[in-house]
Amino acid sequence: MNAHPQMQSKMTPEEYLLFEKESETKHEFYNGEIFAMTGAKPDHNRIQSNFIWILKRQLVNSYCDVFPSDQRVKVNDQKYYYPDISVSCDDVKFDDSSLLNPIVIIEILSDSTELFDRNGKFRDYRSILSFKEYVLVSQYECFVERFRRNNDNTWNYREYNNFGQILKLESIKCELPLSEIYHRVNLLI
């Protein structure tokens, strides 16, 4: 999804949540500003569908829920985002329809969102105590990056760039073959 700022004065979190309930378009909220989420390209949607299908298949007998990009995540009172995919397990918590305790967040990178997904959003997501793994996925080449939180609150990085590799999400005990993540995706590289 792409985010585009809306031209208007700043909103309070309460005004944003009321506005979002009535809106036909999703909006992210960042320090009083709202950003409309525009439609995604077909390959972005294929990657998202593939991820969700693989995760749901592997988590079918667990207490985990897999949410698509329509599920808003609350970082704090000033930041609400719509990640491409989020996973929460056991006691899934919501506040005003916003997910409070994601364990895994997956963002499919686009030209317009990549910088913010890598930096600002990742920094913000790290403040969520339940958050354990962050996955960034290229839609243009076979390239997936996984960041995993350690017990000492440091993060490990691992990249995957071969269709024969398997992305391991240790926090939810899932293994995702890159060949399935990129099934029917038209890669440029």
PDB file of C-alpha atoms in Angstrom:
ATOM      1  CA  MET A   1       0.000   0.000   0.000  1.00  0.00           C
ATOM      2  CA  ASN A   2       1.110   3.551  -0.646  1.00  0.00           C
ATOM      3  CA  ALA A   3       0.541   6.373   1.810  1.00  0.00           C
ATOM      4  CA  HIS A   4      -0.203   9.914   0.707  1.00  0.00           C
ATOM      5  CA  PRO A   5      -0.635  12.855   3.121  1.00  0.00           C
ATOM      6  CA  GLN A   6      -4.006  14.561   3.268  1.00  0.00           C
ATOM      7  CA  MET A   7      -4.156  18.369   3.160  1.00  0.00           C
ATOM      8  CA  GLN A   8      -5.813  19.438   6.397  1.00  0.00           C
ATOM      9  CA  SER A   9      -5.006  20.600   9.900  1.00  0.00           C
ATOM     10  CA  LYS A  10      -3.749  18.204  12.533  1.00  0.00           C
ATOM     11  CA  MET A  11      -6.147  15.830  14.258  1.00  0.00           C
ATOM     12  CA  THR A  12      -6.275  14.450  17.746  1.00  0.00           C
ATOM     13  CA  PRO A  13      -6.170  10.656  18.090  1.00  0.00           C
ATOM     14  CA  GLU A  14      -9.861  10.706  19.017  1.00  0.00           C
ATOM     15  CA  GLU A  15     -10.748  12.725  15.912  1.00  0.00           C
ATOM     16  CA  TYR A  16      -8.696  10.331  13.779  1.00  0.00           C
ATOM     17  CA  LEU A  17     -10.462   7.241  15.134  1.00  0.00           C
ATOM     18  CA  LEU A  18     -13.888   8.801  14.523  1.00  0.00           C
ATOM     19  CA  PHE A  19     -12.842   9.923  11.038  1.00  0.00           C
ATOM     20  CA  GLU A  20     -11.495   6.448  10.248  1.00  0.00           C
ATOM     21  CA  LYS A  21     -14.762   4.749  11.263  1.00  0.00           C
ATOM     22  CA  GLU A  22     -16.676   6.817   8.701  1.00  0.00           C
ATOM     23  CA  SER A  23     -14.069   6.775   5.934  1.00  0.00           C
ATOM     24  CA  GLU A  24     -14.235   4.454   2.936  1.00  0.00           C
ATOM     25  CA  THR A  25     -10.444   4.766   2.583  1.00  0.00           C
ATOM     26  CA  LYS A  26      -7.939   3.591   5.185  1.00  0.00           C
ATOM     27  CA  HIS A  27      -5.630   6.196   6.706  1.00  0.00           C
ATOM     28  CA  GLU A  28      -2.513   5.854   8.803  1.00  0.00           C
ATOM     29  CA  PHE A  29      -2.066   8.343  11.633  1.00  0.00           C
ATOM     30  CA  TYR A  30       1.300   9.858  12.489  1.00  0.00           C
ATOM     31  CA  ASN A  31       1.636  12.608  15.106  1.00  0.00           C
ATOM     32  CA  GLY A  32      -1.636  14.308  14.219  1.00  0.00           C
ATOM     33  CA  GLU A  33      -1.422  13.868  10.439  1.00  0.00           C
ATOM     34  CA  ILE A  34      -3.342  11.327   8.384  1.00  0.00           C
ATOM     35  CA  PHE A  35      -2.074   9.523   5.303  1.00  0.00           C
ATOM     36  CA  ALA A  36      -4.470   7.875   2.850  1.00  0.00           C
ATOM     37  CA  MET A  37      -3.587   4.317   1.892  1.00  0.00           C
ATOM     38  CA  THR A  38      -3.858   3.868  -1.860  1.00  0.00           C
ATOM     39  CA  GLY A  39      -4.295   0.632  -3.758  1.00  0.00           C
ATOM     40  CA  ALA A  40      -1.476  -1.830  -4.279  1.00  0.00           C
ATOM     41  CA  LYS A  41      -0.099  -3.330  -7.482  1.00  0.00           C
ATOM     42  CA  PRO A  42      -0.988  -6.917  -8.491  1.00  0.00           C
ATOM     43  CA  ASP A  43       2.390  -8.381  -7.478  1.00  0.00           C
ATOM     44  CA  HIS A  44       2.147  -6.716  -4.061  1.00  0.00           C
ATOM     45  CA  ASN A  45      -1.261  -8.355  -3.641  1.00  0.00           C
ATOM     46  CA  ARG A  46       0.063 -11.739  -4.814  1.00  0.00           C
ATOM     47  CA  ILE A  47       2.883 -11.641  -2.259  1.00  0.00           C
ATOM     48  CA  GLN A  48       0.454 -10.644   0.483  1.00  0.00           C
ATOM     49  CA  SER A  49      -1.993 -13.418  -0.474  1.00  0.00           C
ATOM     50  CA  ASN A  50       0.795 -15.984  -0.656  1.00  0.00           C
ATOM     51  CA  PHE A  51       2.128 -14.998   2.771  1.00  0.00           C
ATOM     52  CA  ILE A  52      -1.305 -15.132   4.373  1.00  0.00           C
ATOM     53  CA  TRP A  53      -2.106 -18.497   2.794  1.00  0.00           C
ATOM     54  CA  ILE A  54       1.188 -20.042   3.969  1.00  0.00           C
ATOM     55  CA  LEU A  55       0.877 -18.592   7.478  1.00  0.00           C
ATOM     56  CA  LYS A  56      -2.764 -19.618   7.901  1.00  0.00           C
ATOM     57  CA  ARG A  57      -1.957 -23.137   6.705  1.00  0.00           C
ATOM     58  CA  GLN A  58       0.867 -23.481   9.240  1.00  0.00           C
ATOM     59  CA  LEU A  59      -0.994 -21.792  12.125  1.00  0.00           C
ATOM     60  CA  VAL A  60      -4.330 -23.561  11.644  1.00  0.00           C
ATOM     61  CA  ASN A  61      -4.035 -25.502  14.931  1.00  0.00           C
ATOM     62  CA  SER A  62      -2.511 -22.658  16.950  1.00  0.00           C
ATOM     63  CA  TYR A  63      -3.892 -19.739  18.917  1.00  0.00           C
ATOM     64  CA  CYS A  64      -2.516 -17.259  16.399  1.00  0.00           C
ATOM     65  CA  ASP A  65      -4.451 -14.911  14.130  1.00  0.00           C
ATOM     66  CA  VAL A  66      -3.125 -13.676  10.799  1.00  0.00           C
ATOM     67  CA  PHE A  67      -4.423 -10.259   9.784  1.00  0.00           C
ATOM     68  CA  PRO A  68      -4.298  -8.635   6.318  1.00  0.00           C
ATOM     69  CA  SER A  69      -3.685  -4.944   5.652  1.00  0.00           C
ATOM     70  CA  ASP A  70      -7.185  -3.954   6.780  1.00  0.00           C
ATOM     71  CA  GLN A  71      -6.133  -4.513  10.395  1.00  0.00           C
ATOM     72  CA  ARG A  72      -4.919  -1.323  12.036  1.00  0.00           C
ATOM     73  CA  VAL A  73      -2.104  -1.589  14.615  1.00  0.00           C
ATOM     74  CA  LYS A  74      -1.832   0.916  17.447  1.00  0.00           C
ATOM     75  CA  VAL A  75       1.756   1.801  18.268  1.00  0.00           C
ATOM     76  CA  ASN A  76       0.783   4.517  20.758  1.00  0.00           C
ATOM     77  CA  ASP A  77      -1.776   7.337  20.975  1.00  0.00           C
ATOM     78  CA  GLN A  78       0.012   9.272  18.220  1.00  0.00           C
ATOM     79  CA  LYS A  79       0.736   6.446  15.746  1.00  0.00           C
ATOM     80  CA  TYR A  80      -1.603   4.007  14.029  1.00  0.00           C
ATOM     81  CA  TYR A  81      -0.450   1.958  11.036  1.00  0.00           C
ATOM     82  CA  TYR A  82      -1.889  -0.612   8.623  1.00  0.00           C
ATOM     83  CA  PRO A  83       0.900  -3.164   8.080  1.00  0.00           C
ATOM     84  CA  ASP A  84       0.530  -5.458   5.088  1.00  0.00           C
ATOM     85  CA  ILE A  85       0.322  -8.471   7.417  1.00  0.00           C
ATOM     86  CA  SER A  86       0.359  -8.825  11.185  1.00  0.00           C
ATOM     87  CA  VAL A  87       0.246 -11.893  13.412  1.00  0.00           C
ATOM     88  CA  SER A  88      -0.831 -12.015  17.028  1.00  0.00           C
ATOM     89  CA  CYS A  89      -1.106 -15.076  19.262  1.00  0.00           C
ATOM     90  CA  ASP A  90      -2.815 -16.293  22.422  1.00  0.00           C
ATOM     91  CA  ASP A  91      -4.569 -13.357  24.093  1.00  0.00           C
ATOM     92  CA  VAL A  92      -5.103 -11.098  21.066  1.00  0.00           C
ATOM     93  CA  LYS A  93      -5.830  -7.571  22.309  1.00  0.00           C
ATOM     94  CA  PHE A  94      -7.679  -4.705  20.625  1.00  0.00           C
ATOM     95  CA  ASP A  95      -8.408  -1.097  21.494  1.00  0.00           C
ATOM     96  CA  ASP A  96     -11.021   0.634  19.335  1.00  0.00           C
ATOM     97  CA  SER A  97     -10.539  -2.074  16.660  1.00  0.00           C
ATOM     98  CA  SER A  98      -6.759  -1.511  16.664  1.00  0.00           C
ATOM     99  CA  LEU A  99      -4.484  -4.490  17.283  1.00  0.00           C
ATOM    100  CA  LEU A 100      -2.320  -3.865  20.337  1.00  0.00           C
ATOM    101  CA  ASN A 101      -0.068  -6.927  20.523  1.00  0.00           C
ATOM    102  CA  PRO A 102       1.335  -8.057  17.171  1.00  0.00           C
ATOM    103  CA  ILE A 103       4.180 -10.553  17.345  1.00  0.00           C
ATOM    104  CA  VAL A 104       5.110 -10.503  13.648  1.00  0.00           C
ATOM    105  CA  ILE A 105       4.692  -7.629  11.204  1.00  0.00           C
ATOM    106  CA  ILE A 106       5.320  -7.985   7.480  1.00  0.00           C
ATOM    107  CA  GLU A 107       5.671  -5.047   5.104  1.00  0.00           C
ATOM    108  CA  ILE A 108       5.839  -5.483   1.328  1.00  0.00           C
ATOM    109  CA  LEU A 109       8.053  -2.706   0.069  1.00  0.00           C
ATOM    110  CA  SER A 110       7.099  -0.232  -2.623  1.00  0.00           C
ATOM    111  CA  ASP A 111       9.076   2.690  -4.017  1.00  0.00           C
ATOM    112  CA  SER A 112       6.945   5.193  -2.123  1.00  0.00           C
ATOM    113  CA  THR A 113       6.954   3.456   1.292  1.00  0.00           C
ATOM    114  CA  GLU A 114      10.288   1.636   1.530  1.00  0.00           C
ATOM    115  CA  LEU A 115      12.231   4.326   3.368  1.00  0.00           C
ATOM    116  CA  PHE A 116       9.529   4.839   6.000  1.00  0.00           C
ATOM    117  CA  ASP A 117       8.903   1.071   6.376  1.00  0.00           C
ATOM    118  CA  ARG A 118      12.624   0.504   6.995  1.00  0.00           C
ATOM    119  CA  ASN A 119      13.220   3.384   9.359  1.00  0.00           C
ATOM    120  CA  GLY A 120      10.291   5.198  10.945  1.00  0.00           C
ATOM    121  CA  LYS A 121       7.828   2.337  11.106  1.00  0.00           C
ATOM    122  CA  PHE A 122      10.424  -0.171  12.264  1.00  0.00           C
ATOM    123  CA  ARG A 123      11.543   2.202  15.017  1.00  0.00           C
ATOM    124  CA  ASP A 124       7.926   2.730  16.064  1.00  0.00           C
ATOM    125  CA  TYR A 125       7.006  -0.962  15.939  1.00  0.00           C
ATOM    126  CA  ARG A 126       9.973  -1.793  18.196  1.00  0.00           C
ATOM    127  CA  SER A 127       8.246   0.088  21.025  1.00  0.00           C
ATOM    128  CA  ILE A 128       5.485  -2.578  21.072  1.00  0.00           C
ATOM    129  CA  LEU A 129       6.505  -5.061  23.771  1.00  0.00           C
ATOM    130  CA  SER A 130       4.916  -8.107  22.087  1.00  0.00           C
ATOM    131  CA  PHE A 131       6.652  -7.408  18.746  1.00  0.00           C
ATOM    132  CA  LYS A 132       9.306 -10.058  17.975  1.00  0.00           C
ATOM    133  CA  GLU A 133       9.896 -10.244  14.213  1.00  0.00           C
ATOM    134  CA  TYR A 134       9.787  -7.769  11.350  1.00  0.00           C
ATOM    135  CA  VAL A 135       9.862  -8.899   7.734  1.00  0.00           C
ATOM    136  CA  LEU A 136      10.498  -6.643   4.739  1.00  0.00           C
ATOM    137  CA  VAL A 137       9.700  -8.117   1.334  1.00  0.00           C
ATOM    138  CA  SER A 138      10.734  -6.789  -2.060  1.00  0.00           C
ATOM    139  CA  GLN A 139       8.094  -7.028  -4.746  1.00  0.00           C
ATOM    140  CA  TYR A 140      10.646  -6.478  -7.532  1.00  0.00           C
ATOM    141  CA  GLU A 141      13.272  -9.144  -6.790  1.00  0.00           C
ATOM    142  CA  CYS A 142      13.603 -12.289  -4.695  1.00  0.00           C
ATOM    143  CA  PHE A 143      14.733 -10.535  -1.525  1.00  0.00           C
ATOM    144  CA  VAL A 144      13.337 -10.859   1.988  1.00  0.00           C
ATOM    145  CA  GLU A 145      14.799  -9.396   5.175  1.00  0.00           C
ATOM    146  CA  ARG A 146      13.965 -10.615   8.657  1.00  0.00           C
ATOM    147  CA  PHE A 147      14.727  -8.781  11.892  1.00  0.00           C
ATOM    148  CA  ARG A 148      14.309 -10.807  15.112  1.00  0.00           C
ATOM    149  CA  ARG A 149      14.291  -9.386  18.650  1.00  0.00           C
ATOM    150  CA  ASN A 150      16.613 -11.120  21.114  1.00  0.00           C
ATOM    151  CA  ASN A 151      15.926 -11.494  24.837  1.00  0.00           C
ATOM    152  CA  ASP A 152      18.292  -8.576  25.556  1.00  0.00           C
ATOM    153  CA  ASN A 153      16.234  -6.318  23.226  1.00  0.00           C
ATOM    154  CA  THR A 154      18.862  -6.296  20.470  1.00  0.00           C
ATOM    155  CA  TRP A 155      17.898  -7.326  16.946  1.00  0.00           C
ATOM    156  CA  ASN A 156      19.340  -9.983  14.619  1.00  0.00           C
ATOM    157  CA  TYR A 157      19.249  -9.470  10.860  1.00  0.00           C
ATOM    158  CA  ARG A 158      19.017 -12.157   8.191  1.00  0.00           C
ATOM    159  CA  GLU A 159      18.458 -11.791   4.457  1.00  0.00           C
ATOM    160  CA  TYR A 160      17.056 -14.329   2.030  1.00  0.00           C
ATOM    161  CA  ASN A 161      17.610 -13.972  -1.713  1.00  0.00           C
ATOM    162  CA  ASN A 162      17.220 -17.421  -3.256  1.00  0.00           C
ATOM    163  CA  PHE A 163      14.041 -19.284  -4.212  1.00  0.00           C
ATOM    164  CA  GLY A 164      15.461 -22.385  -2.492  1.00  0.00           C
ATOM    165  CA  GLN A 165      15.693 -20.663   0.905  1.00  0.00           C
ATOM    166  CA  ILE A 166      13.160 -20.883   3.718  1.00  0.00           C
ATOM    167  CA  LEU A 167      12.208 -17.848   5.796  1.00  0.00           C
ATOM    168  CA  LYS A 168      12.021 -18.962   9.421  1.00  0.00           C
ATOM    169  CA  LEU A 169       9.766 -17.016  11.757  1.00  0.00           C
ATOM    170  CA  GLU A 170      10.878 -18.420  15.085  1.00  0.00           C
ATOM    171  CA  SER A 171       8.410 -16.472  17.244  1.00  0.00           C
ATOM    172  CA  ILE A 172       5.454 -18.260  15.635  1.00  0.00           C
ATOM    173  CA  LYS A 173       7.298 -21.426  14.534  1.00  0.00           C
ATOM    174  CA  CYS A 174       6.620 -21.017  10.820  1.00  0.00           C
ATOM    175  CA  GLU A 175       8.785 -21.794   7.810  1.00  0.00           C
ATOM    176  CA  LEU A 176       7.975 -20.055   4.542  1.00  0.00           C
ATOM    177  CA  PRO A 177       9.720 -21.167   1.331  1.00  0.00           C
ATOM    178  CA  LEU A 178      10.638 -18.171  -0.811  1.00  0.00           C
ATOM    179  CA  SER A 179       9.413 -20.151  -3.826  1.00  0.00           C
ATOM    180  CA  GLU A 180       5.906 -20.054  -2.267  1.00  0.00           C
ATOM    181  CA  ILE A 181       6.130 -16.425  -1.132  1.00  0.00           C
ATOM    182  CA  TYR A 182       6.952 -15.396  -4.718  1.00  0.00           C
ATOM    183  CA  HIS A 183       4.627 -17.874  -6.451  1.00  0.00           C
ATOM    184  CA  ARG A 184       3.323 -16.272  -9.685  1.00  0.00           C
ATOM    185  CA  VAL A 185       5.014 -12.942  -8.934  1.00  0.00           C
ATOM    186  CA  ASN A 186       6.547 -11.152 -11.939  1.00  0.00           C
ATOM    187  CA  LEU A 187       9.952 -10.160 -10.615  1.00  0.00           C
ATOM    188  CA  LEU A 188      11.959  -7.517 -12.437  1.00  0.00           C
ATOM    189  CA  ILE A 189      15.363  -8.850 -11.368  1.00  0.00           C
TER     190      ILE A 189
END
